[in-house]
Coordinates of C-alpha atoms in Angstrom, one line a residue:
Chain A
M890 CA 32.9 115.7 -97.9
D891 CA 30.0 117.4 -99.1
G892 CA 30.4 121.3 -99.4
M893 CA 26.9 121.8 -98.0
D894 CA 26.8 120.0 -94.6
A895 CA 30.4 121.2 -94.1
A896 CA 29.4 124.8 -94.2
R897 CA 26.4 122.9 -91.9
G898 CA 29.0 122.5 -89.3
A899 CA 30.0 119.0 -89.1
V900 CA 33.4 116.4 -90.6
M901 CA 31.5 114.2 -92.4
S902 CA 28.3 114.6 -94.9
V903 CA 24.4 112.9 -94.8
K904 CA 26.0 110.6 -98.1
E905 CA 29.1 109.3 -95.2
L906 CA 27.8 109.3 -92.6
E907 CA 25.1 106.4 -94.3
A908 CA 28.0 104.8 -96.0
F909 CA 30.1 104.1 -92.6
L910 CA 26.7 103.4 -90.9
T911 CA 25.8 100.4 -93.4
L912 CA 29.4 98.6 -92.6
E913 CA 29.3 99.5 -89.0
F914 CA 25.6 98.4 -88.5
P915 CA 24.1 96.1 -91.6
Q916 CA 21.4 95.2 -89.6
A917 CA 19.7 98.8 -89.5
F918 CA 21.6 101.3 -92.2
G919 CA 21.7 100.6 -95.8
P920 CA 18.9 100.2 -98.8
G921 CA 16.3 99.0 -97.7
K922 CA 17.2 98.9 -93.9
P923 CA 15.0 101.2 -91.7
H924 CA 17.1 103.9 -90.1
H925 CA 18.2 106.8 -92.4
V926 CA 20.3 109.8 -91.7
E927 CA 18.0 112.8 -92.7
S928 CA 20.2 115.7 -91.7
V929 CA 23.9 116.6 -89.9
G930 CA 25.3 120.0 -88.5
R931 CA 27.2 121.2 -85.9
N932 CA 26.6 119.3 -82.5
V933 CA 23.3 118.1 -84.3
A934 CA 21.7 115.2 -86.7
T935 CA 18.2 114.3 -87.3
V936 CA 17.3 110.2 -87.7
R937 CA 14.3 108.6 -89.6
L938 CA 13.0 105.4 -88.4
D939 CA 10.8 103.7 -91.0
A940 CA 9.2 101.2 -88.6
D941 CA 8.8 97.9 -90.3
E942 CA 7.0 94.8 -88.6
S943 CA 9.9 93.9 -86.0
H944 CA 9.9 97.4 -84.9
L945 CA 6.2 97.2 -83.9
R946 CA 4.0 96.4 -81.1
P947 CA 0.2 94.8 -81.7
G948 CA -1.5 97.6 -82.1
G949 CA 0.9 99.4 -84.7
T950 CA 3.0 101.3 -82.8
V951 CA 6.7 101.8 -82.4
S952 CA 8.1 99.6 -79.8
G953 CA 10.3 100.5 -76.6
P954 CA 13.5 99.0 -77.3
A955 CA 12.6 100.2 -81.1
M956 CA 12.7 103.9 -79.7
M957 CA 15.6 103.8 -77.7
A958 CA 17.4 102.0 -80.6
L959 CA 17.2 105.0 -82.6
A960 CA 17.8 107.4 -79.8
D961 CA 20.7 105.7 -78.8
V962 CA 22.1 105.7 -83.1
A963 CA 20.8 109.3 -83.3
I964 CA 22.8 110.8 -80.7
Y965 CA 26.2 108.6 -82.1
V966 CA 25.5 110.4 -85.0
A967 CA 25.7 113.3 -84.3
L968 CA 29.0 112.5 -82.1
L969 CA 30.6 111.1 -85.5
G970 CA 29.6 114.7 -87.2
Q971 CA 32.1 115.9 -85.5
I972 CA 34.7 113.5 -84.6
G973 CA 34.5 111.4 -88.0
P974 CA 34.1 108.0 -88.2
V975 CA 35.6 106.6 -85.2
G976 CA 33.6 103.2 -84.7
L977 CA 34.8 102.3 -81.3
A978 CA 33.1 105.1 -79.5
V979 CA 30.7 103.4 -77.2
T980 CA 27.5 104.1 -75.2
T981 CA 28.3 104.5 -71.6
N982 CA 24.9 105.1 -70.2
L983 CA 21.8 105.8 -71.4
S984 CA 18.3 107.3 -69.8
I985 CA 15.4 107.7 -71.7
N986 CA 11.4 108.9 -70.2
F987 CA 8.1 107.9 -72.6
L988 CA 5.8 110.0 -72.6
R989 CA 3.3 109.8 -75.2
K990 CA 2.1 106.7 -77.4
P991 CA 3.6 107.3 -81.0
A992 CA 1.0 108.1 -83.6
P993 CA 2.2 105.7 -86.3
G994 CA 3.9 106.3 -89.3
P995 CA 7.6 107.3 -89.6
M996 CA 9.7 108.1 -86.3
F997 CA 11.9 111.4 -86.2
A998 CA 15.3 111.1 -83.2
D999 CA 16.4 114.9 -82.8
A1000 CA 19.8 114.7 -81.5
K1001 CA 22.1 117.1 -80.5
L1002 CA 25.4 117.5 -78.1
I1003 CA 25.3 119.0 -74.8
K1004 CA 28.6 118.0 -74.3
L1005 CA 31.4 116.9 -76.4
G1006 CA 34.9 116.3 -74.1
K1007 CA 37.9 114.5 -74.5
R1008 CA 37.0 111.8 -73.5
L1009 CA 33.0 112.0 -72.9
A1010 CA 30.2 113.0 -75.3
V1011 CA 26.9 113.9 -74.4
G1012 CA 23.7 114.4 -75.8
E1013 CA 19.9 114.4 -75.7
V1014 CA 17.8 113.8 -78.9
G1015 CA 14.3 114.0 -78.9
L1016 CA 12.0 111.7 -80.7
R1017 CA 8.9 112.7 -82.0
G1018 CA 5.9 111.5 -84.7
P1019 CA 4.7 112.4 -88.0
G1020 CA 3.7 115.8 -88.9
S1021 CA 3.8 116.9 -84.5
D1022 CA 6.2 119.0 -82.4
E1023 CA 4.8 116.8 -79.4
L1024 CA 7.7 114.8 -78.3
V1025 CA 7.0 110.4 -77.7
A1026 CA 9.9 110.0 -76.4
H1027 CA 13.2 112.2 -74.1
C1028 CA 16.3 110.7 -74.0
V1029 CA 19.8 111.8 -73.0
A1030 CA 23.3 109.5 -73.7
T1031 CA 26.9 109.1 -72.4
Y1032 CA 29.4 107.8 -74.7
S1033 CA 33.2 107.1 -74.3
I1034 CA 35.3 107.9 -77.2
P1035 CA 38.7 106.6 -77.2
D1036 CA 41.8 108.0 -77.2
R1037 CA 42.2 110.5 -80.5
P1038 CA 45.9 111.3 -81.6
G1039 CA 45.5 115.3 -81.2
A1040 CA 42.2 115.9 -79.6
Chain B
M989 CA -2.1 136.7 -59.2
D990 CA 0.5 138.6 -62.0
G991 CA -1.4 140.5 -65.4
M992 CA 1.8 139.6 -67.0
D993 CA 2.4 136.1 -66.1
A994 CA -1.0 134.8 -67.1
A995 CA -0.5 136.5 -70.0
R996 CA 2.4 133.9 -70.2
G997 CA 0.1 130.8 -69.9
A998 CA 1.2 129.9 -66.0
V999 CA -1.2 130.0 -63.2
M1000 CA 0.9 131.1 -60.6
S1001 CA 3.0 134.2 -61.6
V1002 CA 6.3 134.8 -59.7
K1003 CA 5.5 136.3 -56.5
E1004 CA 2.9 134.1 -55.7
L1005 CA 5.3 131.2 -56.2
E1006 CA 8.3 132.9 -54.4
A1007 CA 5.3 132.7 -51.1
F1008 CA 3.8 129.4 -51.5
L1009 CA 8.2 128.5 -51.9
T1010 CA 8.6 130.4 -48.7
L1011 CA 6.1 128.6 -46.4
E1012 CA 7.4 124.9 -48.7
F1013 CA 11.1 125.3 -48.5
P1014 CA 11.7 127.9 -45.8
Q1015 CA 15.7 126.4 -45.9
A1016 CA 15.8 127.4 -49.8
F1017 CA 13.4 130.2 -50.4
G1018 CA 12.7 133.6 -48.8
P1019 CA 14.5 136.6 -47.9
G1020 CA 17.8 135.9 -47.6
K1021 CA 17.3 132.8 -49.1
P1022 CA 19.8 131.5 -51.6
H1023 CA 16.7 130.3 -54.6
H1024 CA 15.2 133.2 -56.4
V1025 CA 12.5 132.3 -58.7
E1026 CA 13.2 134.4 -61.8
S1027 CA 10.5 133.9 -64.5
V1028 CA 7.2 131.7 -64.8
G1029 CA 5.3 131.3 -68.2
R1030 CA 4.2 127.7 -70.1
N1031 CA 5.8 125.2 -69.3
V1032 CA 8.3 126.6 -68.2
A1033 CA 11.1 128.4 -65.6
T1034 CA 13.7 129.6 -64.6
V1035 CA 15.2 129.9 -60.9
R1036 CA 18.9 131.0 -59.7
L1037 CA 20.8 130.3 -57.1
D1038 CA 23.2 132.9 -55.0
A1039 CA 25.3 130.5 -53.7
D1040 CA 26.9 130.4 -50.1
E1041 CA 29.4 128.8 -48.3
S1042 CA 26.8 125.8 -47.6
H1043 CA 26.7 124.9 -51.8
L1044 CA 30.3 125.5 -52.5
R1045 CA 33.2 123.4 -52.3
P1046 CA 36.6 124.7 -52.0
G1047 CA 37.7 126.5 -54.2
G1048 CA 34.9 128.5 -54.2
T1049 CA 32.6 126.3 -57.1
V1050 CA 29.2 125.3 -56.3
S1051 CA 28.7 121.1 -55.6
G1052 CA 27.0 118.9 -57.2
P1053 CA 24.6 118.4 -55.0
A1054 CA 23.1 122.6 -54.7
M1055 CA 22.9 122.1 -58.4
M1056 CA 20.9 118.6 -58.0
A1057 CA 18.4 120.6 -55.6
L1058 CA 18.6 123.9 -58.0
A1059 CA 17.6 121.2 -60.9
D1060 CA 15.0 119.4 -59.2
V1061 CA 13.5 122.5 -58.1
A1062 CA 13.2 124.3 -61.2
I1063 CA 11.5 121.5 -62.3
Y1064 CA 9.0 121.7 -59.8
V1065 CA 8.4 125.6 -59.7
A1066 CA 7.3 125.1 -63.6
L1067 CA 5.0 122.1 -62.8
L1068 CA 3.0 124.4 -60.1
G1069 CA 3.1 127.3 -62.5
Q1070 CA 0.5 124.9 -64.6
I1071 CA -1.2 122.7 -61.9
G1072 CA -0.6 125.6 -58.8
P1073 CA 0.2 125.3 -55.4
V1074 CA -0.2 121.3 -55.1
G1075 CA 2.1 121.1 -51.9
L1076 CA 2.2 117.4 -52.8
A1077 CA 3.8 116.4 -55.9
V1078 CA 6.9 114.8 -55.4
T1079 CA 10.4 113.9 -57.4
T1080 CA 10.0 110.2 -58.1
N1081 CA 13.5 110.2 -60.5
L1082 CA 16.2 112.3 -61.1
S1083 CA 19.2 111.8 -63.7
I1084 CA 21.6 114.5 -63.9
N1085 CA 24.8 115.0 -66.2
F1086 CA 27.9 116.7 -64.9
L1087 CA 28.9 118.9 -67.8
R1088 CA 31.6 121.8 -67.0
K1089 CA 32.9 122.9 -64.1
P1090 CA 30.6 126.3 -63.6
A1091 CA 32.6 129.6 -63.2
P1092 CA 32.2 131.4 -59.7
G1093 CA 28.8 133.4 -59.8
P1094 CA 24.7 132.8 -59.7
M1095 CA 23.3 129.4 -61.1
F1096 CA 20.4 130.0 -64.0
A1097 CA 18.2 127.0 -64.1
D1098 CA 16.5 127.0 -67.0
A1099 CA 13.3 124.2 -66.8
K1100 CA 10.3 123.0 -68.8
L1101 CA 7.8 120.4 -68.7
I1102 CA 7.9 117.5 -71.8
K1103 CA 5.3 115.4 -70.5
L1104 CA 2.7 117.5 -68.2
G1105 CA -0.3 114.2 -68.0
K1106 CA -3.0 113.4 -65.0
R1107 CA -0.8 111.6 -62.4
L1108 CA 2.8 111.9 -63.9
A1109 CA 5.2 115.0 -65.3
V1110 CA 8.5 115.1 -66.6
G1111 CA 10.6 118.3 -66.8
E1112 CA 14.3 118.7 -68.3
V1113 CA 16.4 121.3 -67.8
G1114 CA 19.8 122.9 -68.0
L1115 CA 22.2 124.7 -65.7
R1116 CA 24.3 127.2 -66.6
G1117 CA 26.4 130.2 -65.1
P1118 CA 26.5 133.7 -65.4
G1119 CA 27.3 135.4 -68.8
S1120 CA 27.2 132.4 -71.1
D1121 CA 24.3 130.0 -72.8
E1122 CA 26.8 126.5 -72.0
L1123 CA 25.4 124.2 -69.7
V1124 CA 26.9 122.8 -67.0
A1125 CA 24.7 120.3 -65.8
H1126 CA 21.6 119.1 -67.0
C1127 CA 19.2 117.0 -65.6
V1128 CA 15.7 115.7 -66.4
A1129 CA 12.5 114.4 -63.6
T1130 CA 9.7 112.9 -62.8
Y1131 CA 7.3 113.8 -60.7
S1132 CA 4.2 112.7 -59.6
I1133 CA 0.7 114.1 -59.5
P1134 CA -1.8 113.0 -56.8
D1135 CA -5.4 113.0 -57.8
R1136 CA -6.8 116.0 -58.3
P1137 CA -10.7 117.0 -59.0
G1138 CA -11.3 117.2 -62.4
A1139 CA -8.0 116.5 -63.6
Chain C
M1079 CA 46.2 102.3 -43.1
D1080 CA 44.0 99.7 -40.6
G1081 CA 44.4 96.5 -40.6
M1082 CA 40.7 95.4 -40.2
D1083 CA 39.2 97.5 -43.3
A1084 CA 43.1 96.5 -45.4
A1085 CA 41.2 93.2 -44.4
R1086 CA 38.5 93.5 -45.8
G1087 CA 39.3 94.6 -49.3
A1088 CA 40.1 98.3 -49.1
V1089 CA 43.0 100.6 -49.3
M1090 CA 42.0 103.3 -47.0
S1091 CA 40.3 102.6 -43.8
V1092 CA 37.5 104.5 -41.8
K1093 CA 39.3 106.7 -40.0
E1094 CA 41.3 107.5 -43.1
L1095 CA 38.7 107.9 -45.2
E1096 CA 37.0 110.5 -42.2
A1097 CA 40.2 112.2 -42.4
F1098 CA 40.1 112.6 -45.7
L1099 CA 36.5 113.7 -46.4
T1100 CA 37.2 116.3 -43.9
L1101 CA 39.6 118.4 -45.5
E1102 CA 37.2 117.6 -49.2
F1103 CA 34.2 118.4 -47.9
P1104 CA 34.1 120.6 -44.6
Q1105 CA 29.8 121.3 -44.4
A1106 CA 29.4 117.3 -45.1
F1107 CA 32.0 115.6 -43.0
G1108 CA 34.2 116.4 -39.5
P1109 CA 33.2 116.7 -35.6
G1110 CA 29.7 117.8 -35.3
K1111 CA 29.5 117.5 -39.0
P1112 CA 26.3 115.2 -40.5
H1113 CA 27.8 112.4 -42.4
H1114 CA 29.7 109.7 -41.1
V1115 CA 31.9 106.1 -42.8
E1116 CA 30.5 103.4 -41.4
S1117 CA 32.6 100.7 -43.0
V1118 CA 34.1 100.5 -45.6
G1119 CA 35.8 96.7 -47.7
R1120 CA 35.9 95.3 -51.0
N1121 CA 34.3 97.3 -53.6
V1122 CA 31.7 98.3 -50.7
A1123 CA 30.5 101.7 -48.3
T1124 CA 28.2 102.4 -45.9
V1125 CA 28.0 106.2 -45.4
R1126 CA 25.1 107.3 -42.2
L1127 CA 23.6 110.3 -42.4
D1128 CA 22.4 112.4 -39.0
A1129 CA 19.7 114.5 -40.4
D1130 CA 19.7 118.0 -39.4
E1131 CA 17.3 120.8 -39.7
S1132 CA 19.2 122.1 -43.1
H1133 CA 18.3 118.3 -44.4
L1134 CA 14.5 118.2 -43.1
R1135 CA 11.4 118.7 -44.8
P1136 CA 8.6 120.9 -43.7
G1137 CA 7.3 117.0 -41.4
G1138 CA 10.3 115.9 -40.4
T1139 CA 11.8 113.8 -42.9
V1140 CA 14.7 113.3 -45.1
S1141 CA 14.9 115.9 -48.0
G1142 CA 15.0 114.9 -52.0
P1143 CA 18.1 117.0 -52.3
A1144 CA 20.0 115.3 -48.8
M1145 CA 19.0 111.7 -50.1
M1146 CA 20.9 112.4 -53.5
A1147 CA 24.5 113.6 -51.6
L1148 CA 24.3 111.1 -49.5
A1149 CA 24.1 108.9 -52.6
D1150 CA 27.1 110.2 -53.8
V1151 CA 29.4 110.6 -51.3
A1152 CA 28.9 106.8 -50.4
I1153 CA 29.8 105.8 -54.1
Y1154 CA 32.3 108.1 -53.7
V1155 CA 33.4 106.4 -50.5
A1156 CA 33.5 102.5 -51.7
L1157 CA 35.7 104.4 -54.4
L1158 CA 38.0 106.5 -52.6
G1159 CA 38.6 102.8 -51.2
Q1160 CA 39.8 101.9 -54.5
I1161 CA 42.2 104.0 -55.5
G1162 CA 42.5 105.5 -52.5
P1163 CA 43.1 109.4 -52.0
V1164 CA 41.9 110.9 -55.6
G1165 CA 40.6 114.7 -54.7
L1166 CA 39.4 114.8 -58.7
A1167 CA 37.5 111.5 -58.9
V1168 CA 34.0 113.7 -60.3
T1169 CA 30.5 112.3 -61.0
T1170 CA 29.6 113.1 -64.1
N1171 CA 26.2 110.5 -63.9
L1172 CA 23.8 110.7 -60.7
S1173 CA 20.2 109.0 -61.4
I1174 CA 17.8 108.2 -58.1
N1175 CA 14.7 106.7 -57.7
F1176 CA 13.3 107.8 -54.7
L1177 CA 10.9 105.4 -53.7
R1178 CA 8.9 105.6 -50.2
K1179 CA 8.7 108.5 -47.5
P1180 CA 11.4 107.7 -45.2
A1181 CA 10.9 107.2 -41.7
P1182 CA 12.1 109.7 -39.2
G1183 CA 15.8 109.9 -37.8
P1184 CA 19.6 108.7 -39.8
M1185 CA 19.9 107.6 -42.6
F1186 CA 22.3 104.7 -44.7
A1187 CA 23.4 104.3 -47.9
D1188 CA 24.8 101.2 -49.3
A1189 CA 27.2 101.7 -51.9
K1190 CA 28.8 99.2 -54.1
L1191 CA 30.9 99.8 -57.2
I1192 CA 28.9 97.0 -60.1
K1193 CA 32.4 98.5 -62.6
L1194 CA 35.9 99.6 -61.8
G1195 CA 37.3 100.7 -65.1
K1196 CA 41.5 102.9 -65.7
R1197 CA 38.6 105.6 -66.5
L1198 CA 35.0 105.0 -65.5
A1199 CA 33.5 104.0 -62.1
V1200 CA 29.7 103.1 -61.6
G1201 CA 28.6 102.4 -58.8
E1202 CA 24.9 101.8 -57.0
V1203 CA 23.5 102.3 -54.1
G1204 CA 20.5 101.4 -51.4
L1205 CA 18.7 104.1 -49.2
R1206 CA 17.2 102.8 -46.5
G1207 CA 15.8 104.4 -43.2
P1208 CA 17.1 103.1 -39.2
G1209 CA 15.6 99.6 -38.9
S1210 CA 14.0 98.3 -42.3
D1211 CA 15.9 96.7 -44.9
E1212 CA 13.4 99.0 -47.3
L1213 CA 14.8 100.8 -49.9
V1214 CA 14.1 104.7 -49.3
A1215 CA 15.9 105.3 -52.6
H1216 CA 17.9 104.0 -55.2
C1217 CA 20.9 105.4 -57.3
V1218 CA 23.7 104.4 -59.7
A1219 CA 26.2 106.9 -60.6
T1220 CA 29.4 107.0 -62.1
Y1221 CA 32.5 108.9 -61.6
S1222 CA 34.9 109.6 -64.5
I1223 CA 38.6 108.7 -62.5
P1224 CA 41.1 111.0 -63.3
D1225 CA 44.3 109.6 -65.2
R1226 CA 46.8 107.6 -63.0
P1227 CA 50.1 106.3 -63.4
G1228 CA 50.5 102.9 -63.7
A1229 CA 46.5 102.0 -63.4
Chain D
M417 CA -0.8 78.1 -61.8
D418 CA 2.3 76.5 -61.2
G419 CA 2.8 74.8 -57.3
M420 CA 6.3 75.7 -57.8
D421 CA 6.5 79.1 -58.7
A422 CA 3.6 79.7 -56.7
A423 CA 6.0 79.3 -53.6
R424 CA 8.4 80.6 -54.8
G425 CA 6.2 83.9 -54.6
A426 CA 4.8 84.5 -57.8
V427 CA 1.2 84.7 -59.2
M428 CA 2.2 83.4 -62.6
S429 CA 4.8 80.4 -63.3
V430 CA 7.4 80.4 -65.9
K431 CA 4.6 78.6 -68.5
E432 CA 2.4 81.4 -67.8
L433 CA 4.1 83.9 -68.7
E434 CA 5.4 82.1 -72.0
A435 CA 2.2 82.0 -73.0
F436 CA 0.8 85.4 -72.0
L437 CA 4.0 86.7 -73.4
T438 CA 4.2 85.1 -76.7
L439 CA 0.8 86.9 -76.8
E440 CA 1.9 90.2 -75.6
F441 CA 5.1 90.3 -77.4
P442 CA 5.1 87.9 -80.1
Q443 CA 8.4 88.8 -82.0
A444 CA 10.2 88.0 -78.6
F445 CA 8.6 85.2 -76.9
G446 CA 7.3 81.8 -78.6
P447 CA 8.7 78.8 -80.6
G448 CA 11.8 79.7 -81.8
K449 CA 12.0 83.4 -80.3
P450 CA 15.0 84.3 -78.4
H451 CA 13.5 85.1 -75.7
H452 CA 13.1 82.9 -72.7
V453 CA 11.3 82.7 -69.1
E454 CA 14.5 81.2 -66.4
S455 CA 12.5 81.4 -63.8
V456 CA 10.0 83.7 -61.2
G457 CA 9.9 84.3 -57.6
R458 CA 9.2 86.6 -55.4
N459 CA 9.6 90.2 -56.9
V460 CA 12.4 88.6 -58.9
A461 CA 12.5 86.8 -62.1
T462 CA 15.1 86.0 -64.5
V463 CA 15.4 86.0 -68.5
R464 CA 17.6 84.6 -71.3
L465 CA 18.7 86.1 -74.3
D466 CA 19.7 83.5 -76.8
A467 CA 20.6 85.8 -79.0
D468 CA 21.0 85.4 -83.0
E469 CA 22.0 87.5 -86.0
S470 CA 19.4 90.1 -85.2
H471 CA 21.0 91.3 -82.1
L472 CA 24.9 90.9 -82.9
R473 CA 27.5 93.7 -83.8
P474 CA 30.0 93.1 -86.5
G475 CA 32.3 90.8 -83.8
G476 CA 29.2 89.1 -82.4
T477 CA 28.8 90.6 -79.1
V478 CA 24.7 91.1 -78.4
S479 CA 24.2 94.6 -79.5
G480 CA 23.1 97.1 -77.3
P481 CA 19.5 97.7 -78.0
A482 CA 19.7 94.6 -77.4
M483 CA 20.4 94.8 -74.5
M484 CA 18.3 97.7 -73.8
A485 CA 15.1 95.7 -74.6
L486 CA 16.8 92.5 -72.9
A487 CA 16.4 94.7 -69.7
D488 CA 13.4 96.4 -70.7
V489 CA 11.4 93.0 -70.4
A490 CA 13.1 91.3 -67.5
I491 CA 11.7 94.1 -65.1
Y492 CA 8.5 93.4 -66.9
V493 CA 8.5 89.8 -66.7
A494 CA 9.4 90.6 -62.6
L495 CA 5.9 93.0 -61.9
L496 CA 3.8 90.4 -64.3
G497 CA 4.8 87.9 -61.7
Q498 CA 3.3 90.0 -58.7
I499 CA 0.1 91.9 -60.3
G500 CA -0.5 88.9 -62.9
P501 CA -1.1 89.8 -66.6
V502 CA -2.0 93.1 -66.7
G503 CA -0.8 94.1 -70.6
L504 CA -1.5 97.9 -70.1
A505 CA 1.9 97.7 -67.4
V506 CA 4.5 100.7 -70.5
T507 CA 7.7 101.4 -69.5
T508 CA 8.0 105.3 -68.3
N509 CA 11.8 105.6 -68.2
L510 CA 14.5 103.5 -68.6
S511 CA 18.4 104.3 -67.5
I512 CA 20.9 101.6 -68.5
N513 CA 24.7 102.0 -67.7
F514 CA 27.0 99.0 -69.8
L515 CA 30.0 98.3 -67.8
R516 CA 31.6 96.0 -70.4
K517 CA 31.4 93.6 -73.2
P518 CA 29.9 90.6 -73.2
A519 CA 31.5 87.6 -74.0
P520 CA 29.6 85.5 -76.8
G521 CA 26.6 83.0 -75.6
P522 CA 23.3 83.5 -73.9
M523 CA 23.1 86.7 -71.9
F524 CA 20.7 86.7 -68.5
A525 CA 18.8 89.0 -67.0
D526 CA 18.9 88.9 -63.7
A527 CA 15.2 91.7 -61.7
K528 CA 14.4 92.4 -59.0
L529 CA 11.7 94.7 -58.0
I530 CA 12.4 97.1 -55.6
K531 CA 9.6 99.1 -55.2
L532 CA 5.8 97.9 -56.0
G533 CA 3.2 100.3 -56.1
K534 CA -0.2 101.5 -56.8
R535 CA 0.8 103.1 -59.7
L536 CA 4.7 102.9 -59.8
A537 CA 6.7 100.1 -59.8
V538 CA 10.5 100.3 -60.4
G539 CA 13.3 97.5 -60.7
E540 CA 16.7 96.8 -61.1
V541 CA 18.3 94.5 -63.4
G542 CA 22.2 93.8 -63.9
L543 CA 22.5 91.1 -67.1
R544 CA 25.6 89.1 -66.9
G545 CA 27.0 86.6 -69.9
P546 CA 27.6 82.7 -69.0
G547 CA 29.9 81.8 -67.2
S548 CA 30.2 84.9 -65.6
D549 CA 28.8 87.0 -62.0
E550 CA 30.7 90.2 -63.8
L551 CA 27.7 92.6 -64.8
V552 CA 27.9 93.5 -68.2
A553 CA 25.3 96.4 -68.3
H554 CA 23.0 97.7 -65.1
C555 CA 19.8 99.5 -65.5
V556 CA 16.6 100.2 -63.1
A557 CA 13.4 101.2 -65.4
T558 CA 9.8 102.9 -63.8
Y559 CA 7.2 100.6 -64.9
S560 CA 2.9 103.1 -65.2
I561 CA 0.6 100.6 -63.7
P562 CA -3.2 101.1 -65.2
D563 CA -5.7 101.0 -61.6
R564 CA -6.0 97.7 -60.8
P565 CA -9.5 97.4 -58.8
G566 CA -8.8 96.5 -55.4
A567 CA -5.7 97.0 -55.8

């Protein structure tokens, strides 16, 4: 376990998260894949998307489905950072608002858990492009957490 | 127009907002009514609910519908603070997550516009009880803005 | 238990639901109160709102918060019809779209459960005015169900 | 224009929709691509996803992002069927509930417009697997429609 991340308040480090996600979402994470965990901390995580052709709309901007997938996984990463590598947590609800046309380039998703209960977790996430704080999309999602011994 | 609020970046002051809302929502705002504009600023506003019997569930906690109404109006106030007294802006979509049972006492709604477009505005709002930063509910809502000359 | 309702596939009759809701939501249900259970059946329920002054906007149309409250309770009634008088089921998420300005008069909420799981139930509901099938609002909500012996 | 579809109340036929979508979403529609317009009618459309490896989770079930993309495009197709080939209609809000684990095989999205206004359209969509009416997911989305001459 990476001490610096532990100091930041997460039970998994960036490296541990990347390794777990490479197994669980082999199409999204891993060498040559577009998603990357930028940072993790107490109830927060940032995930970066280096969009390739499959994520782009004609015109070169990131597609809506690619943004939904990025938002979803960013909250999931923030959740993993708190409860550890639980592969069975599932999204039950996701609501997203598309706010602005993104500029070309990498997209960042800053996720924050606003509730971490025994059975449900809720997170919100803002998506932004490179070099701007303006949100291109904002998303709130709920995850169902499997029963955990001792939780 | 209240100079301090103007300095904070809103085109209406707390007093002007209260006066407008008393006319538009006479059941919610005005002398003896439960909703109060606490503050307004650039893209933000805070509204307080002093819950009375009609807002409470058996047990004394604020009801879900009372929280939805509070969240809705707080974003509306933040919007009025930016576009002025436009009575015809209407909520088109509202999504709320109920996170924790609120403690008894006044409830505060901190609203922030995350998009202010020509036709649509989107805001998010956190609801919290007295003496705690923990959110009891989180809401995102969209408003349709009528055509404005010059906008 | 009312045999006809049982035949329709609900474990509580309209009368039993009204009695339970009068205790649980005394401001909304009961003699002289605006909400009424119209019907209940297998995974469905219809609730009627006879709007009074407190539910109306200037101009005489039903307010957004009154519609949210009606939608919420209609799904709750459909849920009670399946799992029985469980006072502790709570709304965790509610998302509503306001579609048209309602005509004056009673409003009807037709709710349908689209999932009834062990821990979560999800329902959708259409709100319509008198004498028209056009929806004035459409809502989807999730309820957390407390642990039930044998469920 | 395909007469049967016209008779069903849409201004574009399945063939015309497929041709338009192949240009607009070349990754999703066209020869060898996974999405197919099954049918279109007055305010409704059904789209089929023949999931390939990129849409599957380990275990062989369709991933959440693939379901979100399918739901989004199905409502878009129902909208195109009413307003014609307007490439600039954009999703502004999408809310989805994941209800059940899908069975392996093609997935169908049955979309229905519940509002078609001048500036906004709202649709709901149920996702189901092969050979079952049980919904695996349910989604509601809003689209912003560009100004149309004469609309």
